[in-house]
Amino acid sequence: IQQAKAKGIFLIFMIPPRSIDKDATAIYNVLPENHKMAFYDGNIYPQFYSLENSFDKGHLNNKGAEIFSREVGMQLSKILNRIN
């Protein structure tokens, strides 16, 4: 984060739906709140795991991708509002 900041970059680490591993979680857990977004929890984001929004086991369909894009935008907006 400090290296990115020195270059004028605001780094955000994101774990997308259906993509979780212990290395990603370990990194996520040590980052400050303003530098992370996670969408892998099916209890919080059941829409990313429903058959209606799925192309296959690992991918969202167009409808799911639209829902995901809106959620990313909302979360990003919250982060940017906190840092400004």
PDB file of C-alpha atoms in Angstrom:
ATOM      1  CA  ILE A   1       0.000   0.000   0.000  1.00  0.00           C
ATOM      2  CA  GLN A   2       2.810   2.406   0.854  1.00  0.00           C
ATOM      3  CA  GLN A   3       4.629   1.739  -2.434  1.00  0.00           C
ATOM      4  CA  ALA A   4       1.431   2.372  -4.389  1.00  0.00           C
ATOM      5  CA  LYS A   5       0.705   5.535  -2.400  1.00  0.00           C
ATOM      6  CA  ALA A   6       4.204   6.855  -3.127  1.00  0.00           C
ATOM      7  CA  LYS A   7       3.369   6.551  -6.829  1.00  0.00           C
ATOM      8  CA  GLY A   8       0.006   8.295  -6.459  1.00  0.00           C
ATOM      9  CA  ILE A   9      -1.974   5.052  -6.653  1.00  0.00           C
ATOM     10  CA  PHE A  10      -4.762   4.132  -4.248  1.00  0.00           C
ATOM     11  CA  LEU A  11      -4.660   0.355  -3.977  1.00  0.00           C
ATOM     12  CA  ILE A  12      -7.807  -1.698  -3.385  1.00  0.00           C
ATOM     13  CA  PHE A  13      -7.626  -5.473  -2.992  1.00  0.00           C
ATOM     14  CA  MET A  14     -10.784  -7.285  -4.063  1.00  0.00           C
ATOM     15  CA  ILE A  15     -11.900 -10.867  -3.637  1.00  0.00           C
ATOM     16  CA  PRO A  16     -14.629 -11.512  -6.232  1.00  0.00           C
ATOM     17  CA  PRO A  17     -17.491 -13.972  -5.845  1.00  0.00           C
ATOM     18  CA  ARG A  18     -16.704 -17.648  -6.311  1.00  0.00           C
ATOM     19  CA  SER A  19     -12.992 -17.009  -5.991  1.00  0.00           C
ATOM     20  CA  ILE A  20     -11.553 -17.553  -2.553  1.00  0.00           C
ATOM     21  CA  ASP A  21      -8.408 -19.195  -1.281  1.00  0.00           C
ATOM     22  CA  LYS A  22      -6.478 -19.043   1.966  1.00  0.00           C
ATOM     23  CA  ASP A  23      -3.719 -16.818   0.522  1.00  0.00           C
ATOM     24  CA  ALA A  24      -6.240 -14.222  -0.673  1.00  0.00           C
ATOM     25  CA  THR A  25      -8.019 -14.321   2.683  1.00  0.00           C
ATOM     26  CA  ALA A  26      -4.745 -13.917   4.583  1.00  0.00           C
ATOM     27  CA  ILE A  27      -3.853 -10.819   2.552  1.00  0.00           C
ATOM     28  CA  TYR A  28      -7.378  -9.433   2.865  1.00  0.00           C
ATOM     29  CA  ASN A  29      -7.417  -9.831   6.647  1.00  0.00           C
ATOM     30  CA  VAL A  30      -4.313  -7.702   7.229  1.00  0.00           C
ATOM     31  CA  LEU A  31      -5.306  -4.787   4.996  1.00  0.00           C
ATOM     32  CA  PRO A  32      -6.896  -1.586   6.289  1.00  0.00           C
ATOM     33  CA  GLU A  33     -10.647  -1.343   5.721  1.00  0.00           C
ATOM     34  CA  ASN A  34     -10.310   1.400   3.076  1.00  0.00           C
ATOM     35  CA  HIS A  35      -8.164  -0.849   0.899  1.00  0.00           C
ATOM     36  CA  LYS A  36     -10.322  -3.929   0.511  1.00  0.00           C
ATOM     37  CA  MET A  37     -13.575  -5.300  -0.885  1.00  0.00           C
ATOM     38  CA  ALA A  38     -14.808  -8.884  -0.681  1.00  0.00           C
ATOM     39  CA  PHE A  39     -17.782 -10.473  -2.390  1.00  0.00           C
ATOM     40  CA  TYR A  40     -17.137 -14.171  -1.742  1.00  0.00           C
ATOM     41  CA  ASP A  41     -19.449 -14.681   1.243  1.00  0.00           C
ATOM     42  CA  GLY A  42     -22.621 -16.372   0.038  1.00  0.00           C
ATOM     43  CA  ASN A  43     -24.402 -15.430   3.269  1.00  0.00           C
ATOM     44  CA  ILE A  44     -23.854 -11.728   2.582  1.00  0.00           C
ATOM     45  CA  TYR A  45     -24.102 -11.934  -1.218  1.00  0.00           C
ATOM     46  CA  PRO A  46     -26.445 -14.840  -2.044  1.00  0.00           C
ATOM     47  CA  GLN A  47     -27.247 -13.233  -5.410  1.00  0.00           C
ATOM     48  CA  PHE A  48     -23.767 -14.171  -6.636  1.00  0.00           C
ATOM     49  CA  TYR A  49     -24.418 -17.850  -5.986  1.00  0.00           C
ATOM     50  CA  SER A  50     -27.977 -18.285  -7.266  1.00  0.00           C
ATOM     51  CA  LEU A  51     -28.599 -20.392 -10.365  1.00  0.00           C
ATOM     52  CA  GLU A  52     -30.556 -17.500 -11.861  1.00  0.00           C
ATOM     53  CA  ASN A  53     -27.377 -15.377 -11.951  1.00  0.00           C
ATOM     54  CA  SER A  54     -24.946 -18.139 -12.935  1.00  0.00           C
ATOM     55  CA  PHE A  55     -23.379 -19.152 -16.220  1.00  0.00           C
ATOM     56  CA  ASP A  56     -21.627 -22.131 -14.676  1.00  0.00           C
ATOM     57  CA  LYS A  57     -20.142 -23.125 -11.310  1.00  0.00           C
ATOM     58  CA  GLY A  58     -17.398 -20.528 -11.459  1.00  0.00           C
ATOM     59  CA  HIS A  59     -18.922 -17.674 -13.445  1.00  0.00           C
ATOM     60  CA  LEU A  60     -21.775 -15.207 -13.360  1.00  0.00           C
ATOM     61  CA  ASN A  61     -24.057 -14.794 -16.365  1.00  0.00           C
ATOM     62  CA  ASN A  62     -24.917 -11.370 -17.816  1.00  0.00           C
ATOM     63  CA  LYS A  63     -27.561 -10.696 -15.166  1.00  0.00           C
ATOM     64  CA  GLY A  64     -25.198 -11.749 -12.373  1.00  0.00           C
ATOM     65  CA  ALA A  65     -22.386  -9.653 -13.842  1.00  0.00           C
ATOM     66  CA  GLU A  66     -24.637  -6.586 -13.889  1.00  0.00           C
ATOM     67  CA  ILE A  67     -25.568  -7.126 -10.237  1.00  0.00           C
ATOM     68  CA  PHE A  68     -21.907  -7.621  -9.355  1.00  0.00           C
ATOM     69  CA  SER A  69     -20.869  -4.468 -11.243  1.00  0.00           C
ATOM     70  CA  ARG A  70     -23.444  -2.396  -9.376  1.00  0.00           C
ATOM     71  CA  GLU A  71     -22.271  -3.794  -6.037  1.00  0.00           C
ATOM     72  CA  VAL A  72     -18.627  -3.069  -6.868  1.00  0.00           C
ATOM     73  CA  GLY A  73     -19.611   0.491  -7.771  1.00  0.00           C
ATOM     74  CA  MET A  74     -21.478   0.971  -4.489  1.00  0.00           C
ATOM     75  CA  GLN A  75     -18.611  -0.424  -2.416  1.00  0.00           C
ATOM     76  CA  LEU A  76     -16.043   1.616  -4.319  1.00  0.00           C
ATOM     77  CA  SER A  77     -18.122   4.738  -3.794  1.00  0.00           C
ATOM     78  CA  LYS A  78     -18.197   4.089  -0.022  1.00  0.00           C
ATOM     79  CA  ILE A  79     -14.421   3.676   0.061  1.00  0.00           C
ATOM     80  CA  LEU A  80     -13.817   6.833  -1.952  1.00  0.00           C
ATOM     81  CA  ASN A  81     -16.182   8.823   0.271  1.00  0.00           C
ATOM     82  CA  ARG A  82     -14.294   7.675   3.377  1.00  0.00           C
ATOM     83  CA  ILE A  83     -10.905   8.733   2.021  1.00  0.00           C
ATOM     84  CA  ASN A  84     -11.999  12.128   0.708  1.00  0.00           C
TER      85      ASN A  84
END
